């Protein structure tokens, strides 16, 4: 069964959306294999988003991700990577389809409520960045 890595971002935890997002995750048939609340340092956020280090939005993105607590998760489902990105919706909430998490809970492109891995390789790297093998409860 495929696994992906997901985050409830600081805007959504601060707004009190964590429970509603977790409920949607279970309703849509994902199994939560691992979950914890963390508060990343700027350096930890920079490590997580290293792939974006040359982008103009890198500093704002990593400042935002270290501005408050996140809920990090490993989700399991057939086609989990694509299914989770579909449930999140477009990166920019203004462009996200009705019924998606970013449409319902995102404020703007910087404060867009959730993160999801974009490929099997990034899912594996991102899961290992936050969780040890012993923390993955299948
Ligand atoms: P994520 O990695 O957070 O799941 O989002 P994504 O794949 O949909 O988007 P990605 O291109 O990986 O960008 C990572 C995060 O950076 C912010 N961003 N800002 N100002 C901009 O043009 C811009 N583009 C991206 C977003 O918050 C996005 O989630
Ligand atoms: Mg991405």
mmCIF file with all atom_site columns, N, CA, C and O in Angstrom, residues 11 16 21 34 38 49 59 63 76 89 95 109:
data_model
loop_
_atom_site.group_PDB
_atom_site.id
_atom_site.type_symbol
_atom_site.label_atom_id
_atom_site.label_alt_id
_atom_site.label_comp_id
_atom_site.label_asym_id
_atom_site.label_entity_id
_atom_site.label_seq_id
_atom_site.pdbx_PDB_ins_code
_atom_site.Cartn_x
_atom_site.Cartn_y
_atom_site.Cartn_z
_atom_site.occupancy
_atom_site.B_iso_or_equiv
_atom_site.pdbx_formal_charge
_atom_site.auth_seq_id
_atom_site.auth_comp_id
_atom_site.auth_asym_id
_atom_site.auth_atom_id
_atom_site.pdbx_PDB_model_num
ATOM 1  N N  . UNK A 1 11  ? -0.808 27.751 9.778  1.00 0.00 ? 11  UNK A N  1
ATOM 2  C CA . UNK A 1 11  ? -2.035 28.565 9.669  1.00 0.00 ? 11  UNK A CA 1
ATOM 3  C C  . UNK A 1 11  ? -3.248 27.745 10.088 1.00 0.00 ? 11  UNK A C  1
ATOM 4  O O  . UNK A 1 11  ? -4.150 28.241 10.773 1.00 0.00 ? 11  UNK A O  1
ATOM 5  N N  . UNK A 1 16  ? -7.452 26.327 14.364 1.00 0.00 ? 16  UNK A N  1
ATOM 6  C CA . UNK A 1 16  ? -8.276 25.279 14.976 1.00 0.00 ? 16  UNK A CA 1
ATOM 7  C C  . UNK A 1 16  ? -8.909 24.343 13.963 1.00 0.00 ? 16  UNK A C  1
ATOM 8  O O  . UNK A 1 16  ? -9.984 23.786 14.217 1.00 0.00 ? 16  UNK A O  1
ATOM 9  N N  . UNK A 1 21  ? -9.605 18.615 9.576  1.00 0.00 ? 21  UNK A N  1
ATOM 10 C CA . UNK A 1 21  ? -8.755 18.057 8.510  1.00 0.00 ? 21  UNK A CA 1
ATOM 11 C C  . UNK A 1 21  ? -8.514 16.564 8.761  1.00 0.00 ? 21  UNK A C  1
ATOM 12 O O  . UNK A 1 21  ? -8.614 15.742 7.844  1.00 0.00 ? 21  UNK A O  1
ATOM 13 N N  . UNK A 1 34  ? 1.217  7.297  11.059 1.00 0.00 ? 34  UNK A N  1
ATOM 14 C CA . UNK A 1 34  ? 2.028  7.991  12.061 1.00 0.00 ? 34  UNK A CA 1
ATOM 15 C C  . UNK A 1 34  ? 1.538  9.426  12.143 1.00 0.00 ? 34  UNK A C  1
ATOM 16 O O  . UNK A 1 34  ? 1.071  9.981  11.151 1.00 0.00 ? 34  UNK A O  1
ATOM 17 N N  . UNK A 1 38  ? 4.591  19.052 15.982 1.00 0.00 ? 38  UNK A N  1
ATOM 18 C CA . UNK A 1 38  ? 5.969  19.539 16.114 1.00 0.00 ? 38  UNK A CA 1
ATOM 19 C C  . UNK A 1 38  ? 5.988  21.048 15.916 1.00 0.00 ? 38  UNK A C  1
ATOM 20 O O  . UNK A 1 38  ? 5.035  21.621 15.372 1.00 0.00 ? 38  UNK A O  1
ATOM 21 N N  . UNK A 1 49  ? 12.448 21.921 3.212  1.00 0.00 ? 49  UNK A N  1
ATOM 22 C CA . UNK A 1 49  ? 12.139 22.521 1.905  1.00 0.00 ? 49  UNK A CA 1
ATOM 23 C C  . UNK A 1 49  ? 13.410 22.817 1.085  1.00 0.00 ? 49  UNK A C  1
ATOM 24 O O  . UNK A 1 49  ? 13.382 23.689 0.219  1.00 0.00 ? 49  UNK A O  1
ATOM 25 N N  . UNK A 1 59  ? 12.491 32.036 1.665  1.00 0.00 ? 59  UNK A N  1
ATOM 26 C CA . UNK A 1 59  ? 12.604 32.616 3.012  1.00 0.00 ? 59  UNK A CA 1
ATOM 27 C C  . UNK A 1 59  ? 11.235 32.774 3.676  1.00 0.00 ? 59  UNK A C  1
ATOM 28 O O  . UNK A 1 59  ? 11.056 32.411 4.838  1.00 0.00 ? 59  UNK A O  1
ATOM 29 N N  . UNK A 1 63  ? 10.076 30.688 6.956  1.00 0.00 ? 63  UNK A N  1
ATOM 30 C CA . UNK A 1 63  ? 9.682  31.483 8.135  1.00 0.00 ? 63  UNK A CA 1
ATOM 31 C C  . UNK A 1 63  ? 8.279  31.102 8.567  1.00 0.00 ? 63  UNK A C  1
ATOM 32 O O  . UNK A 1 63  ? 8.008  30.914 9.764  1.00 0.00 ? 63  UNK A O  1
ATOM 33 N N  . UNK A 1 76  ? -1.628 6.375  4.465  1.00 0.00 ? 76  UNK A N  1
ATOM 34 C CA . UNK A 1 76  ? -1.565 5.183  3.622  1.00 0.00 ? 76  UNK A CA 1
ATOM 35 C C  . UNK A 1 76  ? -2.898 4.986  2.898  1.00 0.00 ? 76  UNK A C  1
ATOM 36 O O  . UNK A 1 76  ? -3.967 5.099  3.505  1.00 0.00 ? 76  UNK A O  1
ATOM 37 N N  . UNK A 1 89  ? -6.052 19.826 -3.103 1.00 0.00 ? 89  UNK A N  1
ATOM 38 C CA . UNK A 1 89  ? -6.407 20.807 -4.122 1.00 0.00 ? 89  UNK A CA 1
ATOM 39 C C  . UNK A 1 89  ? -5.201 21.629 -4.557 1.00 0.00 ? 89  UNK A C  1
ATOM 40 O O  . UNK A 1 89  ? -4.080 21.395 -4.110 1.00 0.00 ? 89  UNK A O  1
ATOM 41 N N  . UNK A 1 95  ? -7.436 28.992 -6.433 1.00 0.00 ? 95  UNK A N  1
ATOM 42 C CA . UNK A 1 95  ? -7.609 28.157 -7.619 1.00 0.00 ? 95  UNK A CA 1
ATOM 43 C C  . UNK A 1 95  ? -8.037 26.731 -7.279 1.00 0.00 ? 95  UNK A C  1
ATOM 44 O O  . UNK A 1 95  ? -8.208 25.893 -8.168 1.00 0.00 ? 95  UNK A O  1
ATOM 45 N N  . UNK A 1 109 ? -1.816 31.624 -1.055 1.00 0.00 ? 109 UNK A N  1
ATOM 46 C CA . UNK A 1 109 ? -0.791 30.671 -1.519 1.00 0.00 ? 109 UNK A CA 1
ATOM 47 C C  . UNK A 1 109 ? 0.273  30.398 -0.448 1.00 0.00 ? 109 UNK A C  1
ATOM 48 O O  . UNK A 1 109 ? 0.858  29.312 -0.411 1.00 0.00 ? 109 UNK A O  1
#
